[in-house]
Amino acid sequence: MPKLTEEQLMIQSMVREFARRVVAAGAADRDRTKSFPGDVLKQMGELGLMGMMVPLEYGGSGADAISYVSALSEIAYACAATAVVMSVQNSIVCESLLHFGTPEQKQRFLVPLANGEVIGAFGLTEPDAGSDPVSQTTTAERDGDSYILNGTKRFITSGKNAQTVIVTAKTDEAKRHKGISAFVVQKGTPGFQVGHVEDKLGLRASDTTDLIFENCRVPAEQRLGAEGQGFQIAMQGLDSGRIGIAAQSVGVAQAALDATVKYTQKRTQFGQSIAKFQGLRWMVADMAVDIAAARQLMLAAAAMKDRGENFTMQAAMAKLYASEMVNRVTAQAIQLHGGYGYTKDYPVERYYRDARVFTIYEGTSEIQRVVISNHIFKDQRKK
Ligand code: CAA
């Protein structure tokens, strides 16, 4: 496993200090009041955390994927709702524009996203198209120099607070995934509005919304990539996004473990600190091993990305293992806190609620297994 370089360690320690001082401070309150962390994200933009892997010339920090996942884990340690906004913006939004945008699109849309001036969102999922995005029904009909978009997107992270949204739509129904295209649409465009805002179990400070397009006219120069390339753009963006979910999982799990170690040392029962009971110490050991394994998978996938290798399967493995791991670890953290873990006096109930969606969004655990097994059988055929 790669040893972190001086620069990667420096970024990690800078973000850790910031996250524990600034991001953690209001996390419980934002969760309770469902308040978007706008001010915190602004400061994160100033620190270069909103477009970390985007080159400096496009307003980013030019960091590698290992630095990015280390930073994202630190933010998630402090506040998972803030981390998901950072994750979507850095991966599927900024990277899609970086890899598929024209020079003009990069200047106009990527620069303000990468430097954190505006928030971005990606609209792929629909009410009846989640795991199977090819079945989406949003359409984009060509009309002269524009496309007319019609349809509804669902469960869109940052839908309400995003200024710039990348949205996929069918430009040719008959061509299945090759008939899906992507468009960059900005708030304020006539025919584009935010719909229902979800009331969620966790990540309550991050907004998840419907996006509604009704005869929304989008200039053809705002199509991202070629006509029919939208599905590829989404899949490629999700590869990066999935390493990000692994990073969020590692961060939340580490926070749950640290809180548990602290609690068990303080809590006394049967005349001694409960941290002295071997049964409970072994639970703590299992939690630590689980987190370490997930961290290695996350770093391995990020290292492959940095080396320019295909990392689709490794991203799915990291996402699958880490998201399942954080659900185990946060449940154990509550168990070790006993009745107090079930109350809002301790942070572990929030970690437990926040982590629940990690096995669902950016591809369910079942979809990750599809991706992994498809790659295994494809590789086998080549042998
Ligand atoms: N990178 C680039 N291209 C890819 C790719 C990847 N990782 N995966 C597939 N493709 C390409 C394939 O090469 C193929 O192209 P060609 O025909 O040109 O060869 C094409 O896409 C179709 O591939 P498949 O036949 O494998 O596609 P499929 O329809 O069987 O679906 C799937 C594959 C893995 C099930 C995919 O649909 C999938 O990942 N589904 C889950 C979607 C998902 O993660 N949704 C979450 C939405 S985002 C979110 O959660 C909200 C948020 O804001 C956080």
XYZ file of C-alpha atoms and ligand atoms in Angstrom:
437
model
C 0.000 0.000 0.000
C 1.387 3.411 -0.904
C 2.865 5.407 1.963
C 1.401 8.915 1.855
C 3.869 11.486 0.540
C 4.856 14.608 2.486
C 2.422 16.644 0.402
C -0.463 14.200 0.869
C 0.168 14.120 4.631
C 0.265 17.912 4.733
C -3.097 18.209 2.952
C -4.599 15.572 5.255
C -3.401 17.323 8.374
C -4.513 20.767 7.166
C -8.016 19.435 6.378
C -8.156 17.494 9.670
C -7.423 20.644 11.652
C -10.012 22.653 9.693
C -12.663 19.907 9.834
C -12.412 19.349 13.582
C -12.323 23.081 14.368
C -14.834 24.488 11.850
C -16.900 21.722 10.212
C -17.614 19.618 13.311
C -18.715 22.624 15.371
C -22.235 22.987 13.969
C -22.774 19.477 12.582
C -25.277 18.261 15.194
C -27.196 21.531 15.013
C -27.347 21.505 11.217
C -28.612 17.932 11.361
C -31.361 18.929 13.801
C -32.440 22.020 11.859
C -31.761 20.651 8.349
C -29.557 23.694 7.637
C -27.373 23.604 4.541
C -23.700 24.202 5.479
C -23.350 27.150 3.072
C -20.790 29.106 5.149
C -18.656 26.048 5.808
C -18.660 25.113 2.112
C -17.616 28.648 1.233
C -14.578 28.321 3.490
C -13.883 24.910 1.995
C -13.919 26.532 -1.436
C -11.356 29.075 -0.255
C -9.164 26.211 0.966
C -9.391 24.573 -2.459
C -11.509 21.606 -1.361
C -14.364 21.910 -3.865
C -12.421 21.091 -7.017
C -9.405 19.352 -5.581
C -8.459 17.274 -8.641
C -9.153 20.047 -11.149
C -5.980 21.668 -12.528
C -5.057 25.145 -11.247
C -5.841 26.730 -14.632
C -9.523 25.807 -14.154
C -9.797 27.060 -10.589
C -8.966 23.773 -8.856
C -6.128 22.608 -6.608
C -4.421 20.125 -8.937
C -4.291 17.491 -6.198
C -4.180 13.732 -6.749
C -6.939 11.271 -5.865
C -5.155 10.034 -2.727
C -5.046 13.562 -1.310
C -8.683 14.005 -2.278
C -9.978 10.880 -0.515
C -7.879 11.664 2.555
C -9.371 15.169 2.688
C -12.914 13.920 2.080
C -12.586 11.349 4.895
C -11.563 14.139 7.254
C -14.588 16.252 6.307
C -16.875 13.203 6.706
C -15.344 12.556 10.143
C -16.656 15.973 11.148
C -19.921 16.160 9.182
C -21.137 13.595 6.656
C -23.754 15.975 5.224
C -21.039 18.484 4.327
C -18.922 15.660 2.916
C -21.573 14.494 0.459
C -21.830 17.975 -1.041
C -18.026 18.069 -1.393
C -18.024 14.577 -2.881
C -20.651 15.198 -5.573
C -19.070 18.518 -6.524
C -15.516 17.151 -6.795
C -16.287 13.912 -8.560
C -19.260 13.595 -10.835
C -19.770 17.341 -11.379
C -16.253 18.814 -11.725
C -14.684 15.725 -13.257
C -17.408 15.367 -15.891
C -16.846 18.982 -16.946
C -13.085 18.523 -16.855
C -13.083 15.393 -19.004
C -15.925 16.170 -21.407
C -16.317 19.966 -21.407
C -15.268 22.268 -24.230
C -12.729 25.002 -23.323
C -15.631 27.491 -23.193
C -17.715 25.224 -20.925
C -14.733 24.784 -18.620
C -14.225 28.538 -18.312
C -17.898 29.275 -17.841
C -19.045 26.374 -15.629
C -16.030 24.512 -14.229
C -14.014 27.460 -12.893
C -16.723 28.762 -10.500
C -17.491 25.198 -9.367
C -13.863 24.242 -8.787
C -13.060 27.370 -6.831
C -16.166 26.833 -4.699
C -18.050 29.963 -5.758
C -21.072 27.876 -6.750
C -22.482 24.482 -5.804
C -23.103 21.816 -8.438
C -25.407 18.829 -8.815
C -25.780 15.876 -11.166
C -29.237 14.774 -12.298
C -29.308 11.152 -13.454
C -31.835 9.353 -11.238
C -35.576 9.580 -11.912
C -38.701 8.431 -10.057
C -38.697 5.173 -12.068
C -35.008 4.949 -13.027
C -32.539 4.377 -10.173
C -30.306 1.317 -10.530
C -31.260 1.188 -14.215
C -30.552 4.702 -15.516
C -30.971 3.607 -19.142
C -34.714 3.422 -18.475
C -34.885 7.169 -17.773
C -37.652 9.067 -19.545
C -36.478 12.687 -19.459
C -36.211 13.830 -23.059
C -34.140 16.441 -24.872
C -35.565 17.252 -28.273
C -33.444 19.163 -30.718
C -35.029 22.419 -31.874
C -32.715 24.525 -34.025
C -29.756 25.653 -31.916
C -31.334 24.374 -28.691
C -32.693 21.313 -26.969
C -36.052 21.265 -25.195
C -35.882 19.291 -21.953
C -38.889 17.614 -20.340
C -38.907 15.296 -17.343
C -38.308 14.905 -13.621
C -35.101 13.958 -11.837
C -35.269 12.542 -8.291
C -33.000 12.248 -5.220
C -30.632 14.906 -6.521
C -27.990 15.822 -3.953
C -27.739 19.641 -3.566
C -30.692 20.071 -5.960
C -31.977 23.106 -4.070
C -28.639 24.801 -3.407
C -26.873 24.038 -6.679
C -26.489 26.789 -9.226
C -25.148 24.530 -11.972
C -26.628 21.130 -12.749
C -25.496 18.464 -15.176
C -28.591 16.602 -16.315
C -28.983 13.547 -18.532
C -31.845 13.128 -21.012
C -32.800 10.950 -23.934
C -31.996 12.435 -27.314
C -32.829 9.175 -29.130
C -35.053 6.603 -27.420
C -34.222 3.846 -29.914
C -30.501 3.908 -29.161
C -30.881 2.935 -25.464
C -27.757 3.998 -23.528
C -26.257 5.503 -26.683
C -29.321 7.752 -26.971
C -28.667 9.504 -23.645
C -26.973 12.922 -23.648
C -25.819 15.277 -20.895
C -26.527 19.002 -20.553
C -25.329 21.763 -18.255
C -28.297 23.767 -17.017
C -28.220 26.723 -14.660
C -30.747 27.832 -12.087
C -32.979 30.547 -13.440
C -33.344 28.936 -16.854
C -37.067 29.174 -17.718
C -38.784 25.789 -17.441
C -36.331 24.487 -14.823
C -37.435 24.372 -11.201
C -36.720 22.561 -7.970
C -39.533 20.249 -6.879
C -40.097 18.195 -3.747
C -37.372 18.386 -1.078
C -36.924 15.036 0.692
C -37.219 14.708 4.479
C -34.533 12.123 5.193
C -33.307 9.765 7.894
C -29.754 11.100 7.717
C -27.527 13.608 5.930
C -30.248 16.032 6.884
C -28.164 19.177 6.333
C -27.660 18.246 2.688
C -30.673 18.803 0.456
C -32.010 16.032 -1.779
C -34.628 17.162 -4.261
C -36.608 16.621 -7.416
C -35.591 18.722 -10.411
C -38.365 19.459 -12.854
C -37.891 20.345 -16.511
C -40.907 21.616 -18.426
C -40.198 22.733 -21.952
C -36.843 23.971 -20.696
C -34.832 25.392 -23.590
C -31.102 24.713 -23.309
C -28.683 26.060 -25.946
C -26.898 23.296 -27.879
C -23.542 24.709 -26.741
C -24.502 23.567 -23.220
C -24.587 19.912 -24.249
C -21.736 18.171 -22.434
C -19.827 15.778 -24.670
C -21.197 14.388 -27.898
C -24.848 13.566 -28.465
C -25.350 10.060 -27.032
C -22.373 10.278 -24.644
C -24.426 11.060 -21.525
C -24.491 7.518 -20.133
C -20.728 7.161 -20.456
C -20.261 10.544 -18.743
C -22.466 9.420 -15.852
C -20.792 6.008 -15.492
C -17.300 7.495 -15.588
C -18.284 10.153 -13.040
C -19.781 7.483 -10.792
C -16.494 5.556 -10.793
C -14.864 8.537 -9.091
C -17.965 9.184 -7.012
C -17.828 5.659 -5.622
C -14.297 6.105 -4.273
C -15.713 9.221 -2.623
C -18.475 7.227 -0.910
C -15.776 4.877 0.386
C -13.963 7.938 1.756
C -17.139 9.211 3.420
C -17.645 5.760 4.957
C -14.099 5.590 6.319
C -14.417 9.084 7.830
C -17.749 8.431 9.561
C -16.598 5.003 10.808
C -13.400 6.472 12.275
C -15.447 9.143 14.059
C -17.720 6.420 15.474
C -14.733 4.382 16.656
C -13.011 7.366 18.284
C -16.229 8.377 20.073
C -16.639 4.787 21.276
C -13.102 4.493 22.624
C -13.591 7.741 24.529
C -16.970 6.686 25.913
C -15.979 3.189 26.999
C -12.989 4.553 28.922
C -15.198 6.983 30.838
C -18.164 4.730 31.476
C -17.993 2.663 34.662
C -20.076 -0.462 35.370
C -19.472 -3.361 37.766
C -16.883 -1.168 39.486
C -14.599 -0.592 36.523
C -14.339 1.197 33.212
C -16.228 -0.829 30.610
C -13.139 -0.533 28.364
C -11.551 -3.130 30.675
C -14.019 -5.871 29.658
C -12.407 -8.160 27.128
C -15.670 -8.801 25.242
C -16.030 -5.089 24.570
C -12.328 -4.619 23.748
C -12.656 -7.283 21.073
C -15.602 -5.454 19.561
C -13.413 -2.329 19.377
C -10.623 -4.374 17.764
C -13.027 -5.723 15.108
C -14.254 -2.200 14.349
C -10.664 -0.978 13.884
C -9.775 -3.896 11.556
C -12.913 -3.285 9.498
C -12.039 0.403 9.072
C -8.415 -0.371 8.181
C -9.512 -2.847 5.487
C -11.896 -0.315 3.960
C -9.220 2.391 4.060
C -6.810 0.152 2.138
C -9.421 -0.559 -0.559
C -10.166 3.161 -0.830
C -6.474 4.053 -1.155
C -5.870 1.239 -3.651
C -8.660 2.499 -5.910
C -7.427 6.100 -5.602
C -3.846 5.024 -6.376
C -5.028 3.241 -9.539
C -6.860 6.379 -10.573
C -3.690 8.420 -9.999
C -1.697 5.989 -12.136
C -4.214 6.409 -14.974
C -5.364 2.768 -14.818
C -8.948 1.581 -15.206
C -10.299 1.598 -11.648
C -13.991 0.838 -12.221
C -13.909 -2.508 -10.379
C -11.677 -1.257 -7.556
C -13.961 1.753 -7.004
C -16.963 -0.593 -6.785
C -15.086 -2.871 -4.351
C -14.064 0.066 -2.166
C -17.586 1.484 -2.197
C -19.206 -1.875 -1.457
C -16.899 -2.857 1.375
C -16.610 0.570 2.999
C -20.319 1.385 2.902
C -21.249 -1.991 4.416
C -18.417 -1.593 6.930
C -19.612 1.795 8.210
C -23.078 0.379 8.784
C -21.565 -2.412 10.912
C -19.227 -0.056 12.764
C -21.811 2.627 13.586
C -24.246 -0.054 14.825
C -21.500 -1.448 17.085
C -20.718 2.087 18.271
C -24.316 2.514 19.435
C -24.220 -0.915 21.094
C -21.092 0.047 23.023
C -22.670 3.341 24.100
C -25.683 1.424 25.451
C -28.814 3.512 26.042
C -26.842 6.748 25.687
C -25.935 5.817 22.129
C -29.603 5.932 21.239
C -29.918 9.548 22.381
C -28.931 12.820 20.784
C -26.551 13.529 23.694
C -23.910 11.521 21.823
C -22.986 11.764 18.146
C -23.147 8.051 17.302
C -26.872 8.011 16.495
C -26.210 10.673 13.836
C -23.326 8.649 12.391
C -25.622 5.610 12.232
C -28.372 7.528 10.428
C -25.950 9.300 8.059
C -24.223 6.053 7.092
C -27.407 4.242 6.137
C -27.615 5.744 2.664
C -23.995 4.892 1.783
C -24.999 1.379 0.669
C -27.698 2.918 -1.522
C -26.611 6.101 -3.303
C -24.157 6.232 -6.208
C -25.090 2.604 -6.868
C -26.514 0.166 -4.312
C -24.400 -2.648 -2.846
C -26.221 -4.959 -5.246
C -25.170 -2.809 -8.249
C -21.550 -2.774 -7.002
C -21.660 -6.591 -7.012
C -22.965 -6.480 -10.602
C -20.070 -4.211 -11.633
C -17.471 -6.352 -9.801
C -18.739 -9.700 -11.098
C -19.058 -8.371 -14.666
C -15.397 -7.350 -14.548
C -14.308 -10.687 -13.066
C -16.085 -12.695 -15.781
C -14.867 -10.345 -18.516
C -11.254 -10.672 -17.306
C -11.669 -14.448 -17.086
C -12.668 -14.586 -20.767
C -9.400 -12.827 -21.680
C -7.253 -15.472 -19.891
N -17.064 3.940 -17.450
C -17.262 4.224 -18.764
N -18.198 3.589 -19.510
C -18.946 2.641 -18.917
C -18.790 2.302 -17.550
C -17.793 2.989 -16.814
N -17.587 2.716 -15.530
N -19.672 1.335 -17.234
C -20.360 1.058 -18.342
N -19.920 1.853 -19.360
C -20.371 1.831 -20.761
C -20.100 0.456 -21.357
O -18.795 0.374 -21.887
C -21.150 0.377 -22.418
O -20.762 1.135 -23.539
P -20.650 0.488 -25.016
O -21.994 -0.038 -25.352
O -20.216 1.630 -25.861
O -19.628 -0.604 -24.909
C -22.317 1.111 -21.809
O -21.792 1.963 -20.801
C -23.362 0.203 -21.222
O -22.743 -0.641 -20.279
P -23.540 -1.830 -19.605
O -24.108 -2.733 -20.659
O -22.680 -2.446 -18.554
O -24.774 -1.020 -18.927
P -26.025 -1.508 -18.126
O -27.211 -0.806 -18.612
O -26.057 -3.002 -18.017
O -25.770 -0.886 -16.657
C -24.915 -0.703 -14.472
C -24.657 -1.081 -15.939
C -23.635 -1.024 -13.753
C -26.039 -1.506 -13.848
C -25.203 0.809 -14.406
O -26.461 1.068 -14.954
C -25.149 1.382 -13.000
O -24.063 1.706 -12.506
N -26.306 1.576 -12.353
C -26.371 2.264 -11.070
C -26.594 3.725 -11.292
C -26.220 4.550 -10.100
O -25.146 4.397 -9.517
N -27.094 5.485 -9.731
C -26.831 6.418 -8.687
C -27.100 7.806 -9.199
S -26.191 9.136 -8.557
C -26.708 9.366 -6.973
O -26.677 8.464 -6.193
C -27.238 10.681 -6.512
C -26.271 11.646 -5.978
O -26.420 12.828 -6.241
C -25.210 11.263 -4.982
